XYZ file of C-alpha atoms in Angstrom:
727
model
C 198.224 165.962 83.228
C 197.601 166.247 79.503
C 198.027 163.297 77.162
C 196.990 162.311 73.661
C 194.502 159.508 73.408
C 192.551 158.014 70.526
C 190.385 154.934 70.961
C 191.070 153.659 67.459
C 194.670 152.906 68.379
C 194.289 151.412 71.879
C 195.002 147.964 70.495
C 198.336 149.103 69.117
C 199.947 149.713 72.506
C 202.754 152.124 73.244
C 204.537 153.508 70.177
C 207.891 155.264 69.929
C 207.710 159.011 69.382
C 208.896 160.202 66.000
C 211.793 162.606 66.118
C 210.636 164.463 63.033
C 207.901 167.113 63.107
C 204.935 166.631 60.745
C 202.263 168.821 59.166
C 199.329 167.530 61.214
C 196.890 169.850 59.481
C 197.119 167.722 56.325
C 196.240 164.520 58.173
C 193.078 162.690 59.161
C 192.772 161.697 62.831
C 194.217 158.207 62.504
C 197.153 159.406 60.375
C 197.835 162.247 62.819
C 197.916 159.750 65.697
C 200.371 157.520 63.871
C 202.654 160.434 62.946
C 202.728 161.731 66.513
C 203.553 158.393 68.031
C 205.905 157.073 65.374
C 206.141 153.341 64.782
C 206.925 150.479 67.063
C 209.082 147.420 66.814
C 207.077 144.293 67.485
C 208.020 140.706 67.848
C 205.749 138.846 65.452
C 205.717 135.389 63.882
C 208.013 134.968 60.898
C 206.420 136.045 57.617
C 207.426 135.633 53.999
C 208.299 139.321 53.851
C 208.818 141.865 56.631
C 209.306 145.516 55.576
C 211.988 147.632 57.166
C 209.263 149.880 58.551
C 205.594 149.022 59.086
C 203.418 150.524 56.366
C 200.230 152.537 56.301
C 197.695 152.252 53.484
C 196.366 155.769 52.941
C 194.697 158.092 50.458
C 196.947 160.978 49.406
C 196.056 164.039 47.341
C 199.130 165.347 45.489
C 199.614 168.166 43.013
C 201.935 167.623 40.045
C 203.614 164.268 39.460
C 202.276 162.363 42.448
C 203.976 159.128 41.484
C 207.338 160.862 41.574
C 206.544 162.476 44.937
C 205.674 159.117 46.432
C 208.824 157.484 45.092
C 210.969 160.304 46.479
C 209.611 159.528 49.937
C 210.009 155.756 49.649
C 206.282 155.172 49.201
C 204.555 152.820 46.774
C 201.725 153.914 44.499
C 198.935 151.310 44.740
C 196.176 153.022 42.737
C 195.349 156.423 41.301
C 192.310 158.444 40.261
C 193.481 161.824 38.910
C 195.261 163.611 41.790
C 194.202 161.158 44.513
C 196.492 158.195 45.158
C 196.223 155.112 47.313
C 199.713 154.617 48.665
C 201.727 152.321 50.908
C 203.613 154.705 53.212
C 206.425 153.474 55.495
C 205.614 154.891 58.932
C 209.108 156.307 59.291
C 208.537 158.390 56.105
C 205.050 159.635 56.998
C 206.133 162.891 58.644
C 208.468 163.830 55.799
C 205.755 163.116 53.226
C 203.353 165.448 55.039
C 205.920 168.276 54.942
C 206.246 168.101 51.152
C 204.521 171.189 49.707
C 203.106 169.102 46.834
C 201.137 166.919 49.268
C 197.731 168.390 50.085
C 196.210 165.705 52.334
C 196.925 162.244 53.781
C 193.913 160.272 54.951
C 193.178 156.871 56.439
C 190.727 155.489 58.942
C 189.888 152.152 60.508
C 188.317 149.459 58.379
C 184.552 149.166 58.634
C 182.565 146.576 60.616
C 179.984 144.156 59.262
C 176.365 145.257 59.552
C 174.358 142.198 60.532
C 172.260 142.483 63.681
C 173.437 139.752 66.037
C 170.502 140.242 68.421
C 167.924 139.491 65.758
C 166.483 136.012 65.372
C 165.370 134.368 62.196
C 162.108 134.263 60.342
C 161.192 132.724 56.995
C 161.803 135.412 54.433
C 160.661 133.228 51.526
C 157.194 134.848 51.310
C 158.922 138.178 50.748
C 160.762 136.773 47.759
C 157.686 134.944 46.503
C 155.827 138.235 46.428
C 158.594 139.661 44.308
C 159.339 137.102 41.591
C 162.263 138.092 39.430
C 161.348 139.075 35.869
C 162.076 136.207 33.508
C 163.821 138.478 31.033
C 166.694 139.517 33.299
C 168.946 137.365 35.453
C 172.131 139.410 35.714
C 173.769 137.716 32.729
C 176.546 139.878 31.296
C 176.945 141.859 34.532
C 179.617 141.558 37.236
C 178.306 141.486 40.802
C 181.048 142.291 43.293
C 180.874 141.756 47.040
C 183.524 142.902 49.505
C 183.006 141.194 52.859
C 184.423 138.614 55.280
C 183.798 134.882 55.656
C 183.449 133.412 52.146
C 182.790 129.743 51.381
C 183.890 129.673 47.752
C 182.683 126.084 47.248
C 178.998 126.685 48.021
C 176.879 125.301 45.143
C 174.885 128.536 44.963
C 177.933 130.104 43.286
C 177.532 127.708 40.371
C 174.731 128.047 37.846
C 171.375 126.410 38.556
C 172.586 123.123 37.034
C 175.615 122.979 39.351
C 178.049 122.709 36.433
C 179.154 126.259 35.567
C 181.220 128.030 38.252
C 180.548 131.771 38.388
C 183.210 133.277 40.716
C 185.731 134.727 38.261
C 188.099 136.537 40.630
C 188.769 136.357 44.358
C 191.138 138.583 46.333
C 191.773 137.486 49.911
C 193.391 140.497 51.562
C 194.256 138.400 54.638
C 195.984 135.586 52.768
C 199.537 134.747 53.846
C 200.172 132.790 50.621
C 201.840 135.835 49.095
C 205.107 134.540 47.621
C 205.607 136.117 44.176
C 202.359 138.106 44.478
C 202.562 141.872 44.173
C 199.262 142.999 45.668
C 199.718 145.290 48.673
C 198.061 142.783 51.022
C 197.120 139.147 50.531
C 196.814 137.621 47.078
C 194.202 137.043 44.414
C 193.033 133.916 42.646
C 192.126 134.219 38.982
C 191.054 130.783 37.763
C 188.298 128.376 38.781
C 190.887 125.796 39.812
C 192.754 128.253 42.066
C 189.597 129.601 43.678
C 188.126 126.175 44.422
C 191.491 124.963 45.719
C 191.673 127.747 48.313
C 188.026 126.862 49.188
C 187.392 129.664 51.688
C 188.696 133.050 52.751
C 191.317 132.957 55.478
C 188.702 133.977 58.042
C 186.178 131.477 56.628
C 186.467 129.008 59.504
C 185.119 131.585 61.948
C 182.976 133.826 59.725
C 180.218 133.240 57.178
C 178.929 136.762 56.558
C 180.245 137.074 52.995
C 178.790 133.711 51.984
C 175.369 135.015 53.020
C 175.570 138.449 51.385
C 177.007 137.102 48.134
C 174.262 134.483 48.022
C 171.588 137.176 48.363
C 173.114 139.259 45.599
C 174.016 136.575 43.087
C 173.369 133.029 44.346
C 171.729 130.604 41.892
C 169.910 128.850 44.720
C 171.507 125.522 43.737
C 168.110 124.079 42.866
C 166.508 125.365 46.078
C 164.023 128.186 46.681
C 166.777 130.370 48.177
C 167.847 132.035 44.941
C 169.634 135.386 44.907
C 168.720 138.353 42.754
C 171.202 138.299 39.838
C 171.555 134.536 39.680
C 173.287 134.360 36.281
C 175.763 137.189 36.834
C 179.525 136.786 36.950
C 180.963 137.177 40.447
C 184.055 138.960 41.772
C 184.670 138.793 45.524
C 187.098 140.506 47.900
C 187.657 139.302 51.458
C 188.770 142.330 53.453
C 189.773 143.118 57.030
C 186.793 143.983 59.237
C 188.044 145.147 62.616
C 187.634 142.929 65.656
C 186.516 139.919 63.612
C 189.903 139.666 61.870
C 192.493 141.151 64.264
C 193.615 137.717 65.394
C 194.634 136.810 61.850
C 197.233 139.523 61.230
C 200.508 140.463 62.863
C 200.526 143.680 64.855
C 203.137 145.215 62.553
C 200.598 145.023 59.710
C 197.623 146.668 61.434
C 198.131 149.953 59.597
C 197.985 148.206 56.233
C 194.269 147.600 56.749
C 192.387 150.879 56.589
C 189.460 152.160 54.589
C 191.998 153.014 51.872
C 192.613 149.259 51.612
C 188.847 148.762 51.347
C 188.799 151.176 48.393
C 191.530 149.109 46.731
C 189.082 146.212 46.945
C 186.233 148.197 45.366
C 188.556 149.319 42.570
C 189.815 145.762 42.035
C 186.236 144.641 41.303
C 185.452 147.580 39.016
C 188.762 147.132 37.171
C 188.019 143.444 36.563
C 184.586 144.273 35.145
C 186.118 146.942 32.901
C 188.682 144.432 31.625
C 185.778 142.190 30.584
C 183.786 145.016 29.024
C 180.932 144.437 31.486
C 178.914 146.743 33.767
C 179.375 146.195 37.487
C 177.716 146.744 40.842
C 179.640 146.403 44.132
C 177.911 145.593 47.426
C 179.543 146.521 50.750
C 177.787 145.488 53.960
C 180.205 147.153 56.350
C 180.409 150.583 57.913
C 182.007 152.934 60.419
C 181.084 156.219 62.045
C 180.746 159.656 60.474
C 182.671 162.588 61.932
C 182.851 166.384 61.915
C 186.578 166.492 61.096
C 186.290 165.632 57.408
C 188.360 162.485 57.944
C 186.601 160.863 54.988
C 186.991 163.701 52.432
C 189.321 161.713 50.163
C 187.480 158.445 50.924
C 184.203 159.927 49.664
C 185.877 161.555 46.678
C 187.680 158.349 45.680
C 184.410 156.393 45.754
C 182.842 159.094 43.571
C 185.700 158.819 41.073
C 185.662 155.031 40.724
C 181.885 154.961 40.207
C 180.016 156.291 37.188
C 178.259 154.922 34.123
C 178.004 151.170 34.487
C 179.820 151.259 37.861
C 177.498 151.370 40.890
C 178.454 151.204 44.575
C 175.894 149.984 47.131
C 176.439 150.178 50.920
C 174.447 149.284 54.020
C 173.005 152.057 56.191
C 173.923 150.498 59.542
C 172.007 149.028 62.475
C 171.945 151.979 64.870
C 168.419 153.263 64.192
C 166.909 152.188 67.514
C 169.506 154.140 69.518
C 169.284 157.745 70.640
C 172.416 159.217 69.089
C 171.628 162.919 68.759
C 171.018 165.834 71.116
C 170.261 169.424 70.156
C 170.264 172.372 72.559
C 168.769 175.429 70.894
C 169.398 179.086 71.679
C 167.308 180.288 74.589
C 167.543 176.994 76.463
C 169.629 177.007 79.603
C 170.810 173.420 79.171
C 170.086 170.031 77.617
C 171.537 166.656 78.450
C 171.213 162.882 78.696
C 173.012 159.841 80.056
C 175.557 158.104 77.817
C 176.241 154.391 77.871
C 177.952 151.689 75.846
C 178.379 147.941 75.940
C 182.143 148.424 75.902
C 184.664 150.410 77.882
C 184.676 153.507 75.647
C 181.761 155.820 74.839
C 182.310 158.805 72.565
C 180.474 161.748 71.079
C 181.234 164.845 69.053
C 179.898 168.391 69.530
C 179.683 171.447 67.322
C 178.602 175.045 67.919
C 179.344 178.550 66.644
C 178.765 179.964 70.129
C 180.492 179.542 73.471
C 179.018 176.915 75.797
C 179.893 174.818 78.826
C 180.147 171.031 78.878
C 179.285 169.206 82.093
C 180.140 165.529 82.663
C 178.950 163.778 85.827
C 179.861 160.344 87.153
C 177.289 158.727 89.452
C 177.713 156.286 92.339
C 177.363 156.488 96.110
C 179.393 159.634 95.682
C 179.314 161.605 92.427
C 181.982 163.591 90.617
C 181.406 166.529 88.262
C 183.652 167.989 85.571
C 182.594 171.295 83.970
C 184.587 172.658 81.026
C 184.200 175.766 78.875
C 184.355 175.469 75.098
C 186.758 178.445 75.066
C 189.229 176.594 77.233
C 188.908 173.367 75.201
C 189.372 175.243 71.911
C 192.931 176.056 72.941
C 193.874 172.382 72.539
C 194.002 172.192 68.745
C 197.019 169.896 68.389
C 196.715 167.786 71.511
C 193.970 166.385 73.671
C 192.766 167.825 76.911
C 192.617 165.022 79.478
C 191.062 164.832 82.906
C 189.272 162.252 85.040
C 185.983 161.709 86.826
C 186.267 159.601 89.973
C 183.221 158.275 91.819
C 183.287 156.077 94.922
C 183.802 152.911 92.866
C 184.810 153.933 89.341
C 187.232 156.108 87.446
C 186.597 157.559 83.989
C 189.251 159.084 81.755
C 187.944 162.077 79.795
C 189.830 162.939 76.598
C 188.729 165.860 74.399
C 190.111 167.066 71.075
C 189.202 170.446 69.541
C 189.027 171.359 65.837
C 187.011 173.347 63.318
C 183.828 171.693 62.060
C 184.154 170.635 58.422
C 180.440 171.257 57.799
C 179.558 174.567 59.479
C 181.716 177.621 58.801
C 182.838 179.250 62.017
C 181.752 176.345 64.217
C 184.111 174.766 66.717
C 183.867 171.000 67.157
C 184.996 168.678 69.938
C 185.534 164.909 70.054
C 184.903 163.570 73.563
C 185.999 160.092 74.718
C 184.841 158.616 78.035
C 186.910 155.564 79.004
C 186.502 153.162 81.897
C 188.169 149.953 83.013
C 184.752 148.285 82.893
C 181.599 148.565 80.777
C 180.005 152.018 80.738
C 176.553 151.104 82.017
C 173.380 153.146 81.894
C 172.990 155.697 84.652
C 176.718 155.947 85.368
C 177.737 158.995 83.288
C 175.733 161.991 82.080
C 176.576 164.692 79.551
C 175.035 168.168 79.566
C 175.606 171.253 77.391
C 174.853 174.642 78.913
C 174.646 178.261 77.805
C 171.518 180.233 76.902
C 173.115 181.964 73.918
C 174.490 178.771 72.329
C 173.048 176.417 69.738
C 174.867 173.097 70.285
C 174.585 169.767 68.460
C 175.833 166.488 69.940
C 176.334 163.347 67.807
C 177.097 160.012 69.499
C 179.885 158.143 67.700
C 180.114 155.135 70.032
C 177.296 154.146 72.367
C 173.905 155.766 72.871
C 172.040 158.354 74.924
C 169.433 157.409 77.501
C 167.451 158.617 80.498
C 167.875 157.611 84.134
C 166.082 158.322 87.393
C 169.313 159.695 88.899
C 168.563 162.922 87.016
C 165.193 162.831 85.181
C 165.828 166.294 83.682
C 168.537 164.873 81.440
C 166.158 163.396 78.865
C 166.992 165.008 75.532
C 168.342 162.142 73.440
C 166.840 161.705 69.957
C 167.020 159.047 67.276
C 168.658 160.005 64.001
C 172.045 160.845 62.464
C 172.939 157.141 62.661
C 173.884 156.376 59.028
C 177.320 154.782 58.835
C 180.119 155.526 56.372
C 180.508 154.776 53.461
C 176.715 154.496 53.157
C 176.663 158.180 54.050
C 178.827 159.169 51.091
C 176.921 160.901 48.260
C 178.145 158.427 45.611
C 176.826 155.361 47.461
C 173.355 153.893 47.054
C 172.609 153.599 50.785
C 170.278 150.761 51.827
C 168.109 150.430 54.925
C 166.195 147.351 56.102
C 162.476 146.600 55.880
C 160.840 143.800 57.898
C 158.239 141.172 57.051
C 157.434 137.801 58.632
C 157.796 137.405 62.380
C 158.442 133.687 62.856
C 159.969 130.686 61.122
C 160.833 127.052 61.727
C 164.530 126.174 61.763
C 165.973 122.910 60.452
C 165.501 121.285 63.874
C 161.773 122.019 63.765
C 161.935 124.789 66.342
C 159.789 127.896 65.854
C 161.691 131.141 66.350
C 159.955 134.511 66.698
C 161.091 138.042 65.944
C 159.705 141.487 66.693
C 161.464 143.414 63.904
C 158.131 144.264 62.274
C 156.060 143.125 59.317
C 154.490 144.170 56.017
C 157.539 146.179 54.937
C 157.850 148.547 57.902
C 161.373 149.826 58.609
C 163.117 147.452 61.020
C 163.598 149.489 64.191
C 167.352 148.999 64.235
C 167.843 150.127 60.608
C 169.866 153.353 60.704
C 168.198 156.641 59.857
C 169.386 160.001 58.609
C 170.158 162.695 58.048
C 173.916 162.570 57.543
C 176.092 164.820 59.706
C 176.028 167.422 56.926
C 172.228 167.270 56.636
C 171.621 165.103 53.532
C 168.767 162.583 53.333
C 169.851 158.966 53.764
C 169.156 156.066 53.312
C 168.275 156.094 49.613
C 166.242 152.890 49.453
C 164.921 149.992 51.547
C 165.007 146.229 51.008
C 164.194 143.170 53.148
C 166.780 142.893 55.920
C 164.989 141.097 58.729
C 165.685 137.369 58.820
C 166.747 137.022 55.202
C 167.522 133.431 54.165
C 170.611 132.880 52.040
C 173.653 130.630 51.686
C 175.871 129.843 54.662
C 179.425 128.572 54.919
C 180.042 124.839 55.206
C 183.424 125.606 56.797
C 181.814 127.750 59.498
C 179.254 124.978 60.050
C 181.996 122.368 60.354
C 184.041 124.414 62.831
C 181.140 125.863 64.846
C 178.564 123.041 64.993
C 176.870 124.544 68.040
C 176.113 127.801 66.191
C 173.236 126.535 64.060
C 170.058 127.990 65.565
C 169.558 130.287 62.544
C 169.969 127.499 59.979
C 166.736 126.749 58.141
C 168.046 123.850 56.078
C 171.139 121.627 55.800
C 172.051 119.690 52.670
C 174.975 117.633 51.349
C 176.827 118.305 48.116
C 180.176 116.996 46.879
C 180.871 115.389 50.248
C 180.289 118.511 52.370
C 177.344 119.744 54.427
C 176.045 123.192 53.516
C 173.331 125.377 54.986
C 170.718 127.985 54.195
C 170.619 130.434 57.076
C 168.527 133.384 58.246
C 170.374 136.581 59.183
C 169.222 140.114 59.944
C 170.715 143.551 59.410
C 171.229 146.141 56.736
C 174.078 143.805 55.714
C 171.344 141.625 54.254
C 169.481 144.506 52.566
C 172.431 145.931 50.616
C 173.181 142.843 48.459
C 169.495 142.480 47.566
C 169.550 146.014 46.155
C 172.907 145.379 44.463
C 171.512 142.271 42.783
C 168.434 144.192 41.639
C 170.642 146.912 40.160
C 172.576 144.189 38.299
C 169.308 143.283 36.555
C 168.815 146.923 35.596
C 172.409 147.120 34.342
C 171.753 144.111 32.154
C 168.917 146.093 30.584
C 170.902 149.351 30.394
C 174.671 148.880 30.971
C 175.437 152.621 31.137
C 173.253 153.482 34.126
C 175.030 155.889 36.497
C 174.498 156.314 40.254
C 172.366 159.385 39.439
C 170.304 157.296 37.004
C 169.736 154.662 39.689
C 168.494 157.302 42.141
C 166.142 158.537 39.431
C 164.718 155.048 38.915
C 164.265 154.649 42.671
C 162.506 158.000 42.953
C 159.962 156.980 40.296
C 159.348 153.328 41.167
C 159.872 152.572 44.864
C 156.958 151.324 46.973
C 155.879 153.402 49.959
C 155.098 151.697 53.245
C 153.363 154.810 54.563
C 151.770 157.020 51.896
C 151.244 159.798 54.442
C 155.014 160.446 54.489
C 156.892 162.652 52.041
C 159.513 160.778 50.003
C 162.472 160.746 50.109
C 162.777 160.875 53.887
C 165.345 159.913 56.509
C 163.664 156.638 57.473
C 162.755 155.070 54.128
C 164.642 157.104 51.531
C 162.648 156.815 48.304
C 160.921 153.708 49.684
C 161.327 149.973 49.187
C 162.885 148.822 45.929
C 160.490 147.413 43.338
C 162.675 145.373 40.996
C 160.045 144.883 38.333
C 158.761 148.457 38.251
C 162.381 149.592 38.078
C 163.037 147.359 35.074
C 160.018 148.781 33.258
C 161.350 152.257 33.984
C 164.866 151.418 32.784
C 163.427 149.976 29.567
C 161.183 153.085 29.201
C 158.143 150.779 29.076
C 156.284 152.857 31.638
C 154.968 154.994 28.777
C 153.005 152.105 27.222
C 149.315 152.748 27.759
C 147.649 149.754 29.360
C 150.844 148.070 30.629
C 150.671 147.390 34.374
C 153.640 148.346 36.523
C 153.302 145.211 38.615
C 153.310 141.473 37.986
C 150.143 139.410 38.580
C 150.116 138.176 42.180
C 148.640 134.782 41.337
C 150.024 133.902 37.919
C 153.271 132.060 37.254
C 154.647 132.305 33.712
C 156.415 129.430 31.986
C 158.131 129.738 28.611
C 158.894 126.694 26.451
C 160.281 127.602 23.065
C 157.763 130.056 21.611
C 154.841 128.962 23.798
C 154.067 131.016 26.926
C 151.962 129.290 29.598
C 150.035 131.016 32.395
C 149.446 129.028 35.577
C 146.974 130.493 38.069
C 147.519 129.901 41.780
C 144.525 129.565 44.092
C 141.769 130.486 41.609
C 140.757 129.525 38.059
C 142.282 131.531 35.242
C 138.897 132.102 33.589
C 138.726 134.437 30.622
C 141.781 136.654 30.184
C 143.158 138.960 27.516
C 146.866 138.860 26.685
C 148.794 141.593 24.851
C 152.438 141.369 23.735
C 154.547 144.534 23.274
C 158.009 145.156 21.891
C 160.371 147.183 24.098
C 159.789 150.024 21.649
C 156.213 150.112 22.916
C 154.656 148.724 19.725
C 151.704 146.347 20.223
C 152.589 143.073 18.431
C 149.978 140.476 19.407
C 146.594 140.189 21.140
C 145.048 136.969 22.496
C 141.850 135.973 24.335
C 142.045 132.852 26.508
C 138.934 131.078 27.768
C 137.474 127.630 28.263
C 140.578 126.246 29.915
C 143.149 127.676 27.501
C 146.275 128.642 29.467
C 148.954 129.345 26.852
C 149.686 131.540 23.837
C 151.775 130.821 20.752
C 154.505 133.401 20.088
C 155.798 131.766 16.903
C 157.151 134.232 14.382
C 158.510 136.676 16.918
C 162.285 137.137 16.673
C 164.613 136.644 19.632
C 164.491 139.485 22.113
C 162.723 140.921 25.163
C 158.967 141.480 25.210
C 156.413 142.848 27.660
C 153.312 140.718 28.212
C 150.156 142.258 29.707
C 147.471 140.026 31.241
C 144.007 141.469 31.990
C 141.434 139.464 33.940
C 138.325 140.057 36.042
C 140.414 139.365 39.166
C 142.996 141.947 40.268
C 145.244 139.106 41.473
C 145.402 137.748 37.912
C 146.048 141.134 36.285
C 149.486 142.560 35.585
C 152.476 142.381 33.265
C 155.736 140.493 32.999
C 158.859 140.496 30.848
C 159.979 137.515 28.784
C 163.052 136.780 26.704
C 162.747 134.730 23.536
C 165.942 132.954 22.550
């Protein structure tokens, strides 16, 4: 029996078949599945508005007058960048739209998932921040920091300024809101005034999620008078609460599932960039979510749309993913008879994709008291280009459905590719199913898309799994600044006085779970690293109130305006991405027209290298760990000043009062030091010599502006430079 199966749509149940043929070649996998199966009628709770046909949010490339084409097919244009549109497509018009000769491609995929590592425990990340004090000259003022995420507490005091009086969230779009009467956004509604935003208080999923509160706090939180200050703590904030897969399914009606795709995510990115443009401000967007890459090219328009909405003064930052510790790649070279491994997953579906220019055989074996083997030739599978080949493996106690789709690889000319899904009624445990590719004349690559490869004593020869190729999309897209996670301290004390330990690493080593490259098409990713292990940031008071037992990661509770808030430690590349986004906001304040290419250039020249024996960039660390201060010097072109250090003094804190700059040494006497003051043009303006207890210099007479201050002392810990701003 042959049937069509796609794991992304299991949750949607049985759909009615569409009577109209479609041009499946123009469609991404998810769109093709929807077109084949038509749309269903569901009984759902009453809503303010129910369309005649459920709608799909998709990216569409159209030649000519695309707006007219969409209108002719009953579709709504939601956004446009040149010939690529984001459109709301009634499912009963999808097939007809694909048959229009002016339509080149229709693309959508599932929304991404958040990238925090739930298995990680917390440590005190404060020493990491203390070793990386923010330059006094730049705070993110005049820059929009955007975060698209789930679980926002909009009332947290960290989203005010440091005095707690000036509210900094300027726009908030909740894509899951049901308060949509008289609002024309495709999904949810937005809130555009301080009063509206504070009245709604939290995103619709904010009672069960707090992820966005944490990431936004890392990027732009003021710290609310605490030590847990974010990077761009005086920036303006624009937030979008999106749909993130399993976390949010319970909040939407089944008829609306197709409205929430990665095309909807792009609408959120564009919403933030458009707001910043309306204010005449540069903008950086942080996105700590991700999904799998593929060999089909299902994200061609997704990647291109992100490229088009970014540019000078518009930077997109995305997390790399948390799959780095898993073996997700297998390569059988020519001359080898076979290569294989065991595949497993914590869920009921494991999947992988294969590509090769040569013919090969695929062998799948199920293990139990009795085994079952399925051997298939790539030639035979290649015949199924518009439907899936389906078979089963049955052992003594378990049954596995095997579904395989065939298509041309989008990355290697002449290569055939195959998506393979292994489905069971129960969890696919280690040692239960093996995969093996065979054929001496074939070079075959296997990429795991759900699950991981492993070894097992049931067949020790199947041991070829490798780590790599684990970067998630959209971090994998060329236009994104892709961020991996570095690790530091290994233990901390939570607010109950309990010490919690972690084995993620220390001293800036890559956290083992941080995803590594290359991408499926061979590019180096990630681009940069930032602390991601046990990062302390703001946490939702609404989550705390509704989940009082889930507090083991909280490092501090405090009361404000009648509510109890928390600072919480979380781990994952979700935590790394907003730190980099906040750092880039500081650079944009210095140079508002920086492009993504400019940012990569700054990273290539200024990042710190955990292991100097490696060549940078590489697929574990990218260009290295971000150095905010060195990057600022580079952006301001101060790196050419002879005698100006590219690092801040480790043991000096600077304090500016009016035109008097004070130097406070930590742990050792200041002694005799020399101080030089430079203009950003590089011109030396002042020289001072401090001794005999003097700890400050008078900068009277200097006009308002930014200056570089160099301190030279006999101790290396007291030597370095900093930036100051005179008002």
